Short mmCIF file of C-alpha atoms in Angstrom, two decimals:
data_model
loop_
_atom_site.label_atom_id
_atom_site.label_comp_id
_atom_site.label_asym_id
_atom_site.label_seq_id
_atom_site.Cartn_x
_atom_site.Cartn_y
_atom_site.Cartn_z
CA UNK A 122 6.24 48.69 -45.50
CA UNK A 123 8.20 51.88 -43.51
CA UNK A 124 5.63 53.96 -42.44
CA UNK A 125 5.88 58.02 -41.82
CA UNK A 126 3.37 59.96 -40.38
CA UNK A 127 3.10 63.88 -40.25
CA UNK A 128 0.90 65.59 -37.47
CA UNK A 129 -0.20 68.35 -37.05
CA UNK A 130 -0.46 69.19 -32.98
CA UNK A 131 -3.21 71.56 -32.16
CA UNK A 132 -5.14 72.34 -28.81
CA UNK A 133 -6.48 69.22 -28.66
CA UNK A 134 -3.41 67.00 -28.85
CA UNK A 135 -4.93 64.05 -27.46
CA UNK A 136 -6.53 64.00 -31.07
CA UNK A 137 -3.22 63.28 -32.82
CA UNK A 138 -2.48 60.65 -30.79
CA UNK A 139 -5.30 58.46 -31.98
CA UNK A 140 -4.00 57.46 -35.31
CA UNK A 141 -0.50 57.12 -34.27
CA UNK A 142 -1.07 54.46 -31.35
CA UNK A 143 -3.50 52.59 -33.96
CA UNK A 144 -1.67 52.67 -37.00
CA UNK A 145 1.59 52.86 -34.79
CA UNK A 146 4.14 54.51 -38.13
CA UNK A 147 8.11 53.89 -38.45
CA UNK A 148 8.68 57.20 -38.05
CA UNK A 149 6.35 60.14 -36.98
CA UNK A 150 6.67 64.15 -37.53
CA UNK A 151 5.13 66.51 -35.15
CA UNK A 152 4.59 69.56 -36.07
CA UNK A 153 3.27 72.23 -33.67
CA UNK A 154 0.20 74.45 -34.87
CA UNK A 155 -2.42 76.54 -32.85
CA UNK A 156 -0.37 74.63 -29.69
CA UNK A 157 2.64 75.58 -27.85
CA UNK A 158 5.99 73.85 -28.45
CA UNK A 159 5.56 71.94 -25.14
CA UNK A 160 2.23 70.48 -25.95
CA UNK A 161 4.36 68.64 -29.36
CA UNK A 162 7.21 67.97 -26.55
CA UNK A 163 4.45 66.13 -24.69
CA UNK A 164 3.69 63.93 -27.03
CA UNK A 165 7.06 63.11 -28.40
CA UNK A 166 7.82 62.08 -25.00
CA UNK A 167 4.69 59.72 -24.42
CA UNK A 168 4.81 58.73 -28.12
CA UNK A 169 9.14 57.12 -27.45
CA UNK A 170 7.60 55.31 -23.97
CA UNK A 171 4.72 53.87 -26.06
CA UNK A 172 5.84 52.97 -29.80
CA UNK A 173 8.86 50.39 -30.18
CA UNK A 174 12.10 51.76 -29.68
CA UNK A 175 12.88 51.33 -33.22
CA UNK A 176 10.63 53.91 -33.67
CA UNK A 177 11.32 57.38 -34.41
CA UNK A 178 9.71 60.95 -33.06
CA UNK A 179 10.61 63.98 -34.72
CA UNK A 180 9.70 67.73 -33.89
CA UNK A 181 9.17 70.46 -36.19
CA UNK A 182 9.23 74.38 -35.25
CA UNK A 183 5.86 75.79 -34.89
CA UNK A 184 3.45 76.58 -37.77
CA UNK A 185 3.12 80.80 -37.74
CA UNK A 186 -0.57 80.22 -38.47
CA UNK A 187 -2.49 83.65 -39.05
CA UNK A 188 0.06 84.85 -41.61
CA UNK A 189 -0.26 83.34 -44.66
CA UNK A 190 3.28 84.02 -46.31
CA UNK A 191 5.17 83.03 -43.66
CA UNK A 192 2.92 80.05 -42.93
CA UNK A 193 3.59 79.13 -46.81
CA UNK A 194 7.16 79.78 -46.24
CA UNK A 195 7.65 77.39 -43.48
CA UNK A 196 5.40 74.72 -44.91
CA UNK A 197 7.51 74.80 -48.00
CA UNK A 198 10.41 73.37 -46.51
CA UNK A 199 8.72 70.72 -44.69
CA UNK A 200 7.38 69.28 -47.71
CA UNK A 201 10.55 69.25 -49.82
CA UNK A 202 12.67 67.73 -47.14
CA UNK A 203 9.47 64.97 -46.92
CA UNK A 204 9.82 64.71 -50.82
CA UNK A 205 13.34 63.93 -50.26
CA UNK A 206 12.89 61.54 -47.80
CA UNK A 207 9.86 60.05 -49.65
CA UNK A 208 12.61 59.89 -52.91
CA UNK A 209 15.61 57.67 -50.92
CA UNK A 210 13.44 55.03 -49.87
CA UNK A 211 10.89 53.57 -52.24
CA UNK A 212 8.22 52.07 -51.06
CA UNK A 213 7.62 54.26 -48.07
CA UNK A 214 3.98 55.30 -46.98
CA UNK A 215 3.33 58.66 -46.24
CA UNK A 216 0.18 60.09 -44.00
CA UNK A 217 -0.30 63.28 -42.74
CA UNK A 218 -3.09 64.42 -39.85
CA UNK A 219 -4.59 67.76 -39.96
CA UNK A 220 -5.52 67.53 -36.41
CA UNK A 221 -8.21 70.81 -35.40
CA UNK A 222 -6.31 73.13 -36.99
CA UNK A 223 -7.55 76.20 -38.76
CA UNK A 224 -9.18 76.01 -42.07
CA UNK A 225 -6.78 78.02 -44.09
CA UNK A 226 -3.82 76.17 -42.52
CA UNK A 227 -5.73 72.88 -43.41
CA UNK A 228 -6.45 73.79 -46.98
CA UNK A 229 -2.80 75.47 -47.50
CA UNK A 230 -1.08 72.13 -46.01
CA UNK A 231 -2.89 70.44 -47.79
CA UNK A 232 -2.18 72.05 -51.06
CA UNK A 233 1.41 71.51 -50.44
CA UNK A 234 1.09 67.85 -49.55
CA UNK A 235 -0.47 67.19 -52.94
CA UNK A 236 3.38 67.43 -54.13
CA UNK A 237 3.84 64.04 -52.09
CA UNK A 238 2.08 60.64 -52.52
CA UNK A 239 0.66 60.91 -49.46
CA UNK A 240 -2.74 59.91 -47.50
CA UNK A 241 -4.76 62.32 -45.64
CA UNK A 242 -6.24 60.58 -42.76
CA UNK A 243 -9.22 62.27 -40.85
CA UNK A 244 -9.93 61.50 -37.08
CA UNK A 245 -14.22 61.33 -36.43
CA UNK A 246 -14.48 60.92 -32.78
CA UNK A 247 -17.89 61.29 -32.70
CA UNK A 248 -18.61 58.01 -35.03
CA UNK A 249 -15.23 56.60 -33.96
CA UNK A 250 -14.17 56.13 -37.73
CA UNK A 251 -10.77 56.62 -38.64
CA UNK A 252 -10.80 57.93 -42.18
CA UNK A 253 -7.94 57.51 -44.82
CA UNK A 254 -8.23 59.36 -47.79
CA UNK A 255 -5.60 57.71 -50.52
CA UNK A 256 -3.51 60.46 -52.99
CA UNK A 257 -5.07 57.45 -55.78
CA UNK A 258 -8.09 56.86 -54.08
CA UNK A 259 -10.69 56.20 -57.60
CA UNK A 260 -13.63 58.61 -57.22
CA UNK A 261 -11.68 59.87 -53.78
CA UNK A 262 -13.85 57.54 -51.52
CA UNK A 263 -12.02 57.32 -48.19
CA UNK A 264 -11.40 53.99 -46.55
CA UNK A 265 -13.55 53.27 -42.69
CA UNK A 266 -11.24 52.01 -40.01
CA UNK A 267 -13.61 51.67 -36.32
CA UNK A 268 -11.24 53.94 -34.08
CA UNK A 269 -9.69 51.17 -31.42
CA UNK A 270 -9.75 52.64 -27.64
CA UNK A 271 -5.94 53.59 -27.52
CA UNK A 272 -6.37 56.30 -24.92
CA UNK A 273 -6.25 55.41 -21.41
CA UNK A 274 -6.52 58.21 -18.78
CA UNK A 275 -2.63 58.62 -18.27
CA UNK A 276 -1.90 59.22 -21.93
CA UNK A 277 -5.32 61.26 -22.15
CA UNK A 278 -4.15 63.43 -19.40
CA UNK A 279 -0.15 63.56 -20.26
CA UNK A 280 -1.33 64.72 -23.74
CA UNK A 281 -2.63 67.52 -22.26
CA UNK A 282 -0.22 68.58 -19.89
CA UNK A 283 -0.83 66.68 -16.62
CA UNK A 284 0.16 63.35 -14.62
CA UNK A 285 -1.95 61.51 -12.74
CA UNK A 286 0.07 61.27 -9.21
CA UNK A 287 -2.26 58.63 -7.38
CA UNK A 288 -5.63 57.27 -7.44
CA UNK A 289 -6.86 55.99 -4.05
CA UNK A 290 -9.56 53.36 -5.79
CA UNK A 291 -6.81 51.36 -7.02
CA UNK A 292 -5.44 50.71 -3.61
CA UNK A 293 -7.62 47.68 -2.00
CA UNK A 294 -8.19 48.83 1.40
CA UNK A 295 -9.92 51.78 -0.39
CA UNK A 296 -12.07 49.67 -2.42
CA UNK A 297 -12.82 47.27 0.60
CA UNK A 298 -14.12 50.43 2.65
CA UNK A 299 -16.31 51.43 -0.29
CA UNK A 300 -17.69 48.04 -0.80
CA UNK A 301 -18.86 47.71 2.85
CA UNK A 302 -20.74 50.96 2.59
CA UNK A 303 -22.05 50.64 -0.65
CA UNK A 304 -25.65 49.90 1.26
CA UNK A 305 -25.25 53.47 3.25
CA UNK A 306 -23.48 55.60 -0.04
CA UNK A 307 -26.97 54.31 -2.19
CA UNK A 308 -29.37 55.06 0.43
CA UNK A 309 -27.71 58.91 0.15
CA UNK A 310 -27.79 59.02 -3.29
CA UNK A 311 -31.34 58.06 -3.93
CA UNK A 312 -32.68 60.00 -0.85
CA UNK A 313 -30.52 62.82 -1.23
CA UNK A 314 -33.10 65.14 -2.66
CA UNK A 315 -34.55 64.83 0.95
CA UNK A 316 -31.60 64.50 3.04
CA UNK A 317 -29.70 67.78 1.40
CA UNK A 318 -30.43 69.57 4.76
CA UNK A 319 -29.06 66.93 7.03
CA UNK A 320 -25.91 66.07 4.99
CA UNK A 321 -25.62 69.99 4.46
CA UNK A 322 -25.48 70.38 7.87
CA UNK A 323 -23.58 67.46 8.07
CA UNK A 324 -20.92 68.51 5.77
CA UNK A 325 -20.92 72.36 7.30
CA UNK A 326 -20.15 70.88 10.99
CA UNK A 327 -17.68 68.58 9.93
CA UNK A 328 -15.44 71.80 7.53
CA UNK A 329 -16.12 73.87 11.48
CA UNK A 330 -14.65 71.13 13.36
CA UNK A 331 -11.83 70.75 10.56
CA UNK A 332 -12.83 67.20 9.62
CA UNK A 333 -13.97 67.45 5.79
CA UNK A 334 -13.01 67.83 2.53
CA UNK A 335 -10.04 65.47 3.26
CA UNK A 336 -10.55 63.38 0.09
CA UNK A 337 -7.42 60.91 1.32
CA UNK A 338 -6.78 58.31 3.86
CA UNK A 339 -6.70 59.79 7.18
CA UNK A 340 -6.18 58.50 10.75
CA UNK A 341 -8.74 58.05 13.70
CA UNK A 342 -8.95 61.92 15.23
CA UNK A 343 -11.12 63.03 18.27
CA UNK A 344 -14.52 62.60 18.19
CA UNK A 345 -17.00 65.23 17.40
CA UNK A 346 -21.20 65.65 16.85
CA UNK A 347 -23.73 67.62 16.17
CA UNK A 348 -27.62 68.23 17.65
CA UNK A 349 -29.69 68.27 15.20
CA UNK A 350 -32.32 70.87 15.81
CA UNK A 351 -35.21 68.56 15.72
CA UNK A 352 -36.12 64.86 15.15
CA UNK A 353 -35.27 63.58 11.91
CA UNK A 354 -37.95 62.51 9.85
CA UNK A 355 -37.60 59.60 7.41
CA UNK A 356 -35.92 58.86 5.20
CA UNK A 357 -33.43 60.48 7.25
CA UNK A 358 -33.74 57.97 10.07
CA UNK A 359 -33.10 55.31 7.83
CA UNK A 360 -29.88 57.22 6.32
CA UNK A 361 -29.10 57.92 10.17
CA UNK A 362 -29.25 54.05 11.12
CA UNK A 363 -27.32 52.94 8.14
CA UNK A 364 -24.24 54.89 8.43
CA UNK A 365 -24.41 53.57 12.16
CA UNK A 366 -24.58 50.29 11.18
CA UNK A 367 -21.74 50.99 9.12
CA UNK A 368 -19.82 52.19 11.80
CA UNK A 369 -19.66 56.11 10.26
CA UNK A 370 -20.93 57.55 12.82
CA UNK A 371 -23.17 57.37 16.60
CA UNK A 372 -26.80 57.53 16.36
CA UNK A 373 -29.61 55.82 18.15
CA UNK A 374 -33.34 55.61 17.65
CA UNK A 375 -33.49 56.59 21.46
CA UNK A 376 -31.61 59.86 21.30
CA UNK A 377 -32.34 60.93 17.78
CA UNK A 378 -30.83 64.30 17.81
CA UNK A 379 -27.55 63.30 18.65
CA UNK A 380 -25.23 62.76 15.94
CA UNK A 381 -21.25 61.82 16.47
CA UNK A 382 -18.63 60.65 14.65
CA UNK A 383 -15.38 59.20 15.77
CA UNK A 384 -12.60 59.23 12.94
CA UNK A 385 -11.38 61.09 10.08
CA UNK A 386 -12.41 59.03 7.92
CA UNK A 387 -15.83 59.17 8.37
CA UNK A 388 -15.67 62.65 8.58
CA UNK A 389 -14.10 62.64 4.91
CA UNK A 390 -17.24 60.37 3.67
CA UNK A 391 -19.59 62.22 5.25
CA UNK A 392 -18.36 65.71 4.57
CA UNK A 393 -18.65 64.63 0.59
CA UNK A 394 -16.89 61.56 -0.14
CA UNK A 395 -20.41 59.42 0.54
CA UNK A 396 -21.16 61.36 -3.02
CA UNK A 397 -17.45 60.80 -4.56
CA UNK A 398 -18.06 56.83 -4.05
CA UNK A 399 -21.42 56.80 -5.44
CA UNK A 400 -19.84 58.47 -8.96
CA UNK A 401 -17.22 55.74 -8.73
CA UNK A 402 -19.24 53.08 -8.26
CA UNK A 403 -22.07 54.30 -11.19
CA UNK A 404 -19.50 54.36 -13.44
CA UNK A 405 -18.05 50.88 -12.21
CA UNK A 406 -22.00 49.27 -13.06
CA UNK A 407 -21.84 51.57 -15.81
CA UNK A 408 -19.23 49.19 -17.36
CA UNK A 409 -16.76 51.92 -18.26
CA UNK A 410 -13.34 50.73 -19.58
CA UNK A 411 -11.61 52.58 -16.75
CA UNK A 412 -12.42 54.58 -14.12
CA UNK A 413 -10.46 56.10 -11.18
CA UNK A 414 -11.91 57.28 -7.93
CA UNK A 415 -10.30 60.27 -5.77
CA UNK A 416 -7.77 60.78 -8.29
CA UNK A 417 -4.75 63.55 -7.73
CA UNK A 418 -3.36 65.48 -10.83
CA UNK A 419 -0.30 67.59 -10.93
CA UNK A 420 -0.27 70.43 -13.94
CA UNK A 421 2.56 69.47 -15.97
CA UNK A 422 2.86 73.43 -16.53
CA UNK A 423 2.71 75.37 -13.49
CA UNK A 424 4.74 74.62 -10.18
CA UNK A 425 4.98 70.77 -9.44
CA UNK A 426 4.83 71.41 -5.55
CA UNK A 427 1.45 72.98 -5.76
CA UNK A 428 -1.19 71.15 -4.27
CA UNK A 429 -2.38 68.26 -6.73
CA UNK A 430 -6.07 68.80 -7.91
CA UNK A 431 -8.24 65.68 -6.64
CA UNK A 432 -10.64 64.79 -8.89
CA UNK A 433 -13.37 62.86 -7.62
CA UNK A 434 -14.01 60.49 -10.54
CA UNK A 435 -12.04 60.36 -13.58
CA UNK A 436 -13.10 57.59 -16.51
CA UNK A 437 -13.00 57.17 -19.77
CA UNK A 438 -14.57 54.75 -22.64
CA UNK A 439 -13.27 54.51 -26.47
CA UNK A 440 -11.02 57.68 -26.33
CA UNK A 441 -13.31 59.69 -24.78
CA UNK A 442 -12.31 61.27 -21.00
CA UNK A 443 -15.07 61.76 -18.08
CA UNK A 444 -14.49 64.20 -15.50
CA UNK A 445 -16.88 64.29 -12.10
CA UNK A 446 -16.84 66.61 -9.52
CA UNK A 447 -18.73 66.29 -6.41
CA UNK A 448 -20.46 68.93 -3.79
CA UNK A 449 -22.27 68.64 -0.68
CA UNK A 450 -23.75 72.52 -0.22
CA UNK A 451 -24.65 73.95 2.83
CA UNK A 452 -28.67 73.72 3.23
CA UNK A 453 -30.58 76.77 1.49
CA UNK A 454 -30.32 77.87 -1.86
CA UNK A 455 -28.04 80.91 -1.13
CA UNK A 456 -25.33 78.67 0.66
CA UNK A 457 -26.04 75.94 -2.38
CA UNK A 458 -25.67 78.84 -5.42
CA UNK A 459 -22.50 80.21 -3.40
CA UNK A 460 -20.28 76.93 -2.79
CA UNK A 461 -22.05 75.68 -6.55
CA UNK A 462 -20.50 78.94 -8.26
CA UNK A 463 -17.17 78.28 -6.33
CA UNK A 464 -16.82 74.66 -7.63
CA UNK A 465 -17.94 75.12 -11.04
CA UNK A 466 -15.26 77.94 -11.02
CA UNK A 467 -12.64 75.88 -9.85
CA UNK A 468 -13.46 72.87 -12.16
CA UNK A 469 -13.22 75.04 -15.43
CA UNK A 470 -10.18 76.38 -14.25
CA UNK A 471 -8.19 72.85 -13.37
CA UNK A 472 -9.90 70.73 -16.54
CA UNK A 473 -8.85 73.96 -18.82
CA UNK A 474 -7.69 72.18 -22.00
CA UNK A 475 -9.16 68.94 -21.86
CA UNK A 476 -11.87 67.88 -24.32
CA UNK A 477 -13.79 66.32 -21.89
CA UNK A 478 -17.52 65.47 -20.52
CA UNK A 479 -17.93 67.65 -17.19
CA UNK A 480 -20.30 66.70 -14.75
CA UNK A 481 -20.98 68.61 -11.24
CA UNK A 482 -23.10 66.13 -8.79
CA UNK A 483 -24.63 68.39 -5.92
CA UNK A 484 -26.38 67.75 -3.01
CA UNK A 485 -28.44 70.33 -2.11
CA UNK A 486 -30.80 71.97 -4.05
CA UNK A 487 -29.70 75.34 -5.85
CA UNK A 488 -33.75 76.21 -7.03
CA UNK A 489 -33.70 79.43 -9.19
CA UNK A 490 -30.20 80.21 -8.68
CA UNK A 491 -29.71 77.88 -11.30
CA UNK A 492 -29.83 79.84 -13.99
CA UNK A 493 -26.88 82.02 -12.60
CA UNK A 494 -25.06 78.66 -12.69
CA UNK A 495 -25.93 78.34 -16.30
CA UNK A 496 -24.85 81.81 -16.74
CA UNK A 497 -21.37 81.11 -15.56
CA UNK A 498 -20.82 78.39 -17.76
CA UNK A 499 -22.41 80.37 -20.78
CA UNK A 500 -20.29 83.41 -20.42
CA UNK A 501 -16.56 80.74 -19.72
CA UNK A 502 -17.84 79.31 -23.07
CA UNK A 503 -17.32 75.35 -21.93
CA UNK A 504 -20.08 73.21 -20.63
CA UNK A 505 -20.64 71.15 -17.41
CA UNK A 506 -23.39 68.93 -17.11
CA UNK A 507 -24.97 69.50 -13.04
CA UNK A 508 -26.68 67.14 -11.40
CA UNK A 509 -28.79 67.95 -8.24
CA UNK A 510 -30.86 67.05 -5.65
CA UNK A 511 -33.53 63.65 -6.80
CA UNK A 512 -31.26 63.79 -10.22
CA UNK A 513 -28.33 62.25 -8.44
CA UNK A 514 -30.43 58.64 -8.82
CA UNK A 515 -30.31 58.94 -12.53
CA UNK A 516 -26.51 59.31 -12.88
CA UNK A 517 -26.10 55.48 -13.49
CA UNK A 518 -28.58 55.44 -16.61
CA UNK A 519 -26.76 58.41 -17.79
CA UNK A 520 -23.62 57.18 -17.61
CA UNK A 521 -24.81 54.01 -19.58
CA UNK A 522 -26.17 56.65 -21.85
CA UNK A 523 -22.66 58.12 -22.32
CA UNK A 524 -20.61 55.02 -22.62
CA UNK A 525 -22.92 54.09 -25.94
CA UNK A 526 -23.58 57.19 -27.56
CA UNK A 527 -20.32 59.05 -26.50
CA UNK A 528 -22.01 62.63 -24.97
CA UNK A 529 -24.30 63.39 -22.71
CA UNK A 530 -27.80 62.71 -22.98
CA UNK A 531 -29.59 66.28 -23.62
CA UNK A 532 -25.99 67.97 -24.90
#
């Protein structure tokens, strides 16, 4: 039976997408509302790459939500030239998706639509039920469809205006590095509330010496070190002798204050990526459908030669998108509240617009500057969930936790 499907595209167009790649219509309408005309232009072009090419993608001008007689006005039109559509073919199904728009654009579309035999379907992410509401439903009880994971992170991200450019865990000399100091990138994670000084300092000489924060594949460079200022106690000499045995960096037992590493690469794991490859591989146990380490992202809407945003770990389970960020802060709480404000700053601004879990892993230990991180996040009006210090060994139980109950556990 032809199949056509109206949408209404809000500011979280991923959301229209869900019943459209499921129920995949004949022909589909989008029509912008509480969105910009590109964000419908988005998903016209993903939705002609995705659907059969005997599919069709129409777009509508934008809904002048906030003023109801024009709103009417324009929504009048739409429905007659659906009622004459619906008229010429017999036999054609008609939905329509409210998406997150407005409630007096939902019930005033709505209103209009009842002029059409058509179904209202209703997207519940939260108990991944699609629900379709029939125009002859008896005693309106809407049919249960289980939401199928149709959203992978390209489509997730292209929906809302970006492209992912590269992600450096799906090349296998990546993956074969991370594998071989899985052992070492552990031993971090679940010591790092008592090695945040060492890889603090760590991380600081590396950014002097112009070694870290490289987050890419980079080529053997001159060799640099530190002196630590005084023995290290354990479990820092075990961290110490496992990164040497994984060939990171120069330390012996006999010389313990001496600390050198050789190539850029190890400066990039040690200067934060140690922390990057412990998300990935959490979320790999974790069993997520698909997850992307040291990922870079180009906004769709700005300049396409600005620098691509790396995110550290991207994933995503049953339509649902995980973003996490990682930090290594200078020891002390007033370098770890500083370079924690600056990154939590940075990752509302680059993940503005996606409906998305955020999570900050930090090593280093911010104390009771926290609450001015909590302050932050409180005043941008969007959430990200930080983990710090001894937390970091509980990320893998809480990313179980999100895969089966679809938010964070606490949120």
């Amino acid at each position: 039976m032809p199949h056509l499907h109206i949408a209404l595209v809000t500011e979280r167009p991923e959301t229209s997408l869900i019943p459209i790649l499921q129920l995949r219509p004949r022909r589909i309408v989008l029509v912008p509302c509480q969105s910009s005309p590109q964000a419908a232009e988005r998903l016209a072009i993903l939705l002609r790459h995705e659907l059969p090419s005997s599919s069709e993608v129409a777009l509508h001008p934008t809904l002048p939500c906030g003023d109801p007689v024009r709103l009417a006005q324009h929504i009048g039109p739409l429905v007659d030239a659906l009622q004459r559509e619906q008229f010429a073919a017999p036999g054609l199904a008609l939905t329509y998706d409210l998406g997150h728009c407005d409630t007096f654009t939902a019930l005033l579309f709505q209103q209009a639509m009842r002029r059409l035999a058509a179904d209202w379907l209703y997207v519940d992410r939260e108990a991944g039920v699609l629900y379709r509401l029939a125009h002859d439903a008896p005693d309106d009880v809407p049919e249960a469809t289980a939401i199928e994971p149709v959203l992978d992170v390209d489509r997730y991200l292209q929906a809302s205006g970006r492209k992912r450019v590269r992600t450096l865990s799906e090349r296998p000399e990546w993956r074969r590095r991370s594998q071989q100091r899985r052992a070492a990138t552990l031993c971090l994670a679940q010591h790092a509330d008592r090695l945040g000084e060492l890889l603090g300092d760590l991380a600081a000489r590396l950014v002097q010496e112009g070694l870290g924060e490289h987050r890419g594949d980079a080529a053997t460079t001159t060799a640099a070190g530190l002196t630590l200022p005084q023995p290290p106690p354990f479990p820092a000499t075990e961290a110490l002798a496992r990164l040497a045995d994984a060939g990171l960096l120069r330390w012996s037992s006999d010389a313990p204050q001496q600390v050198a590493f050789t190539s850029a690469d190890a400066a990039d794991y040690l200067g934060g990526g140690w922390l990057a490859e412990y998300a990935w591989h959490s979320a790999c146990d974790a069993g997520l459908a698909q997850v992307c380490g040291a990922t870079h992202i180009l906004d769709l809407d700005v300049d396409r030669n600005a620098l691509p945003v790396v995110a550290d770990c991207l994933a995503i389970e049953h339509n649902r998108l995980l973003c996490i960020e990682c930090l290594v802060a200078g020891s002390g709480p007033g370098a770890c509240l500083a370079q924690g404000l600056e990154r939590l700053q940075a990752m509302l601004e680059h993940t503005a617009g996606l409906d998305a879990t955020r999570v900050l892993l930090a090593c280093g230990d911010f104390g009771p500057a926290r609450r001015q991180l909590d302050d932050l996040q409180h005043r941008r009006g969007r959430r990200i969930e930080v983990l710090e210090g001894a937390e970091l060994r509980h990320l893998p139980a809480l990313l179980r936790h999100w895969k089966e109950h679809g938010r964070w556990p606490g949120s």
